[in-house]
Coordinates of C-alpha atoms in Angstrom, one line a residue:
Chain A
X1 CA -73.0 114.5 -93.1
X2 CA -75.5 115.3 -90.5
X3 CA -78.0 112.5 -89.9
X4 CA -81.3 112.1 -88.2
X5 CA -82.6 109.4 -85.8
X6 CA -86.3 108.7 -85.5
X7 CA -88.2 105.8 -83.9
X8 CA -89.2 103.1 -86.3
X9 CA -92.8 103.3 -85.5
X10 CA -95.4 104.9 -83.2
X11 CA -99.0 104.5 -82.4
X12 CA -101.6 107.0 -81.5
X13 CA -105.3 107.1 -80.9
X14 CA -107.5 109.0 -83.3
X15 CA -108.3 112.6 -82.3
X16 CA -105.4 112.7 -79.9
X17 CA -102.2 114.8 -80.3
X18 CA -99.1 113.0 -81.6
X19 CA -95.5 114.0 -80.9
X20 CA -93.0 112.6 -83.4
X21 CA -89.4 113.0 -82.2
X22 CA -86.2 113.4 -84.3
X23 CA -82.6 113.6 -83.0
X24 CA -80.0 115.4 -85.1
X25 CA -77.1 115.9 -82.8
X26 CA -74.6 116.7 -85.6
X27 CA -76.8 119.4 -87.2
X28 CA -74.9 122.4 -88.6
X29 CA -75.8 126.0 -88.1
X30 CA -77.1 126.4 -91.6
X31 CA -79.3 123.3 -91.7
X32 CA -83.0 123.7 -91.8
X33 CA -85.1 121.0 -90.3
X34 CA -87.8 119.7 -92.7
X35 CA -90.6 117.2 -92.1
X36 CA -92.2 115.3 -94.9
X37 CA -94.7 112.5 -94.8
X38 CA -95.4 109.7 -97.2
X39 CA -98.9 108.1 -97.4
X40 CA -99.1 104.6 -98.8
X41 CA -98.4 104.4 -102.6
X42 CA -97.8 108.2 -102.8
X43 CA -94.9 110.5 -103.1
X44 CA -93.6 112.3 -100.1
X45 CA -95.6 115.4 -99.0
X46 CA -94.1 118.5 -97.4
X47 CA -95.4 119.1 -93.8
X48 CA -93.3 121.8 -92.2
X49 CA -89.8 123.2 -91.8
X50 CA -87.9 125.5 -89.5
X51 CA -84.5 126.8 -88.5
X52 CA -84.5 127.8 -84.8
X53 CA -87.9 129.0 -83.8
X54 CA -91.0 126.9 -83.3
X55 CA -93.2 126.9 -86.4
X56 CA -96.9 126.4 -86.9
X57 CA -99.0 125.8 -90.0
X58 CA -102.3 124.3 -90.9
X59 CA -100.9 120.8 -90.9
X60 CA -98.7 120.7 -87.8
X61 CA -96.4 122.4 -85.4
X62 CA -92.6 122.0 -85.2
X63 CA -90.9 122.4 -81.9
X64 CA -87.1 122.8 -82.1
X65 CA -84.9 122.4 -79.1
X66 CA -82.8 125.3 -78.0
X67 CA -79.6 123.6 -78.9
X68 CA -81.2 122.4 -82.2
X69 CA -80.0 118.9 -81.6
X70 CA -83.6 117.6 -81.6
X71 CA -87.0 118.5 -82.8
X72 CA -90.6 117.3 -82.5
X73 CA -93.3 117.3 -85.0
X74 CA -96.7 117.8 -83.4
X75 CA -100.0 116.7 -85.0
X76 CA -102.6 118.4 -82.8
X77 CA -105.4 116.0 -83.5
X78 CA -104.6 112.9 -85.4
X79 CA -107.0 111.4 -87.9
X80 CA -106.9 108.1 -89.7
X81 CA -105.6 110.0 -92.8
X82 CA -102.5 111.0 -90.9
X83 CA -101.3 107.4 -90.9
X84 CA -98.1 107.6 -92.9
X85 CA -94.3 107.5 -92.7
X86 CA -92.9 110.7 -91.3
X87 CA -89.5 111.8 -92.4
X88 CA -87.3 114.3 -90.6
X89 CA -84.8 115.8 -93.0
X90 CA -81.9 118.2 -92.6
X91 CA -81.5 120.6 -95.5
X92 CA -78.2 122.3 -96.4
X93 CA -76.6 123.7 -99.5
X94 CA -75.1 120.4 -100.5
X95 CA -76.8 118.0 -98.1
X96 CA -80.2 116.5 -98.6
X97 CA -80.5 113.6 -96.1
X98 CA -83.6 111.6 -95.4
X99 CA -83.9 109.8 -92.1
X100 CA -85.4 106.3 -92.0
X101 CA -88.7 107.8 -91.0
X102 CA -91.3 106.9 -88.4
X103 CA -94.3 104.8 -89.4
X104 CA -97.2 106.4 -87.6
X105 CA -100.2 104.1 -86.9
X106 CA -103.5 105.7 -86.0
X107 CA -105.9 103.6 -83.9
X108 CA -109.6 104.3 -84.4
Chain B
X1 CA -103.7 119.9 -113.0
X2 CA -101.0 117.6 -111.6
X3 CA -98.1 119.8 -110.4
X4 CA -95.3 117.1 -110.9
X5 CA -96.2 114.3 -113.2
X6 CA -94.2 111.2 -114.1
X7 CA -94.7 108.7 -116.8
X8 CA -95.0 105.8 -116.8
X9 CA -96.4 105.0 -113.4
X10 CA -95.5 101.3 -113.8
X11 CA -92.7 99.8 -115.9
X12 CA -91.8 96.1 -116.1
X13 CA -88.8 95.1 -118.2
X14 CA -86.1 92.6 -118.7
X15 CA -82.5 92.8 -117.5
X16 CA -80.2 94.5 -120.0
X17 CA -82.9 96.7 -121.5
X18 CA -82.8 100.5 -121.7
X19 CA -85.7 102.5 -120.4
X20 CA -86.7 106.1 -119.7
X21 CA -88.9 107.7 -117.1
X22 CA -90.2 111.2 -117.9
X23 CA -91.0 114.0 -115.5
X24 CA -92.7 117.3 -116.0
X25 CA -93.5 120.1 -113.6
X26 CA -95.9 123.0 -114.2
X27 CA -95.0 124.9 -111.1
X28 CA -92.4 127.2 -112.7
X29 CA -89.7 125.8 -110.4
X30 CA -86.0 126.2 -111.1
X31 CA -84.8 122.9 -109.6
X32 CA -85.8 119.3 -110.3
X33 CA -84.7 116.1 -108.6
X34 CA -84.7 112.3 -109.0
X35 CA -85.0 110.2 -105.9
X36 CA -84.9 106.4 -105.6
X37 CA -86.9 104.5 -103.0
X38 CA -85.8 100.8 -102.7
X39 CA -87.6 97.8 -101.3
X40 CA -86.5 98.8 -97.8
X41 CA -88.2 102.2 -98.3
X42 CA -85.1 104.2 -98.0
X43 CA -85.5 107.4 -100.0
X44 CA -82.2 108.6 -101.6
X45 CA -81.5 111.5 -103.9
X46 CA -79.9 110.6 -107.2
X47 CA -79.7 113.9 -109.1
X48 CA -80.7 117.5 -109.0
X49 CA -80.8 120.0 -111.8
X50 CA -81.1 123.7 -111.6
X51 CA -82.1 125.5 -114.7
X52 CA -81.1 122.5 -116.9
X53 CA -77.7 122.2 -115.2
X54 CA -76.6 119.3 -113.1
X55 CA -76.1 120.3 -109.4
X56 CA -76.0 117.0 -107.5
X57 CA -75.0 113.6 -108.7
X58 CA -75.0 111.2 -105.7
X59 CA -72.6 108.5 -106.9
X60 CA -75.1 107.0 -109.2
X61 CA -73.8 104.5 -111.8
X62 CA -73.3 106.1 -115.2
X63 CA -75.9 103.8 -116.6
X64 CA -78.3 106.4 -115.2
X65 CA -78.3 109.5 -117.4
X66 CA -80.7 112.4 -116.5
X67 CA -81.6 114.8 -119.3
X68 CA -83.2 118.2 -118.9
X69 CA -84.4 119.7 -122.2
X70 CA -85.8 122.7 -120.3
X71 CA -86.3 123.6 -116.7
X72 CA -89.8 122.1 -116.7
X73 CA -88.6 118.6 -117.6
X74 CA -86.2 116.2 -116.1
X75 CA -86.1 112.7 -117.7
X76 CA -84.2 109.7 -116.4
X77 CA -82.7 107.3 -118.9
X78 CA -81.4 104.0 -117.6
X79 CA -79.1 101.7 -119.7
X80 CA -78.5 98.0 -119.3
X81 CA -81.0 97.6 -116.5
X82 CA -80.0 95.4 -113.6
X83 CA -82.2 93.6 -111.0
X84 CA -81.0 96.1 -108.3
X85 CA -82.5 98.9 -110.3
X86 CA -86.0 97.7 -109.3
X87 CA -87.4 100.5 -107.1
X88 CA -89.8 103.4 -107.1
X89 CA -88.4 106.5 -108.7
X90 CA -89.7 109.8 -107.6
X91 CA -89.3 113.1 -109.4
X92 CA -89.5 116.3 -107.4
X93 CA -89.2 120.0 -108.0
X94 CA -88.5 123.1 -105.8
X95 CA -88.5 126.8 -106.3
X96 CA -84.9 127.2 -105.0
X97 CA -81.7 125.3 -105.5
X98 CA -81.4 124.0 -101.9
X99 CA -83.8 122.7 -99.3
X100 CA -83.1 125.6 -97.0
X101 CA -86.1 127.7 -97.9
X102 CA -88.0 125.8 -100.5
X103 CA -90.3 122.9 -100.2
X104 CA -90.1 119.9 -102.5
X105 CA -93.1 118.9 -104.5
X106 CA -93.0 115.2 -105.4
X107 CA -94.6 113.2 -108.2
X108 CA -96.5 110.1 -107.5
X109 CA -93.6 107.8 -108.4
X110 CA -92.7 105.4 -111.2
X111 CA -92.4 101.8 -110.1
X112 CA -89.7 100.0 -112.1
X113 CA -89.5 96.2 -111.9
X114 CA -86.6 94.5 -113.6
X115 CA -87.0 90.8 -114.3

């Protein structure tokens, strides 16, 4: 099963961009890359997903390496409300694998 | 209106008891899931159902029995509760049977404590 590797934690200053990395060197050709986040005492929340091309939505951007072995979630301007655990997930027909996640701390 | 709702939100019970957690989604999705998040915060899928049929069973003990009376409901019944069952259980739904194109919508979780 393809797995993801993320840093355990990261810090960023408020109102600055944040780049959250994820390695997935054993990704298969059909796996989508999904990002979710989990705020304290809440269920996970969808952030963004992509296959090969970079993706943008109102919450974030997803930059996917050309070889698809890594990706980066970009929060363009972090706020205190973005403090959460961010999960990088590979989605396949029979594989739903959560990474350990990165705990993002936002410094005021 | 809450999209994915779970009840109860908190459940404290003794070892050996049987308990159920209910989940309902009003999004019209075809697929529902149960996830378990343990004390180390690892989030693991337990089951998924597509239109009331079991799709994924991730080596969960048979003390755990999901039941889907219709595609809007997926309840989790647990027999003979053990200390290791203490966790937060999340229900989720998606409009497709895989994560390839659909996003998952999670409930707020049900915290089960077994004493």
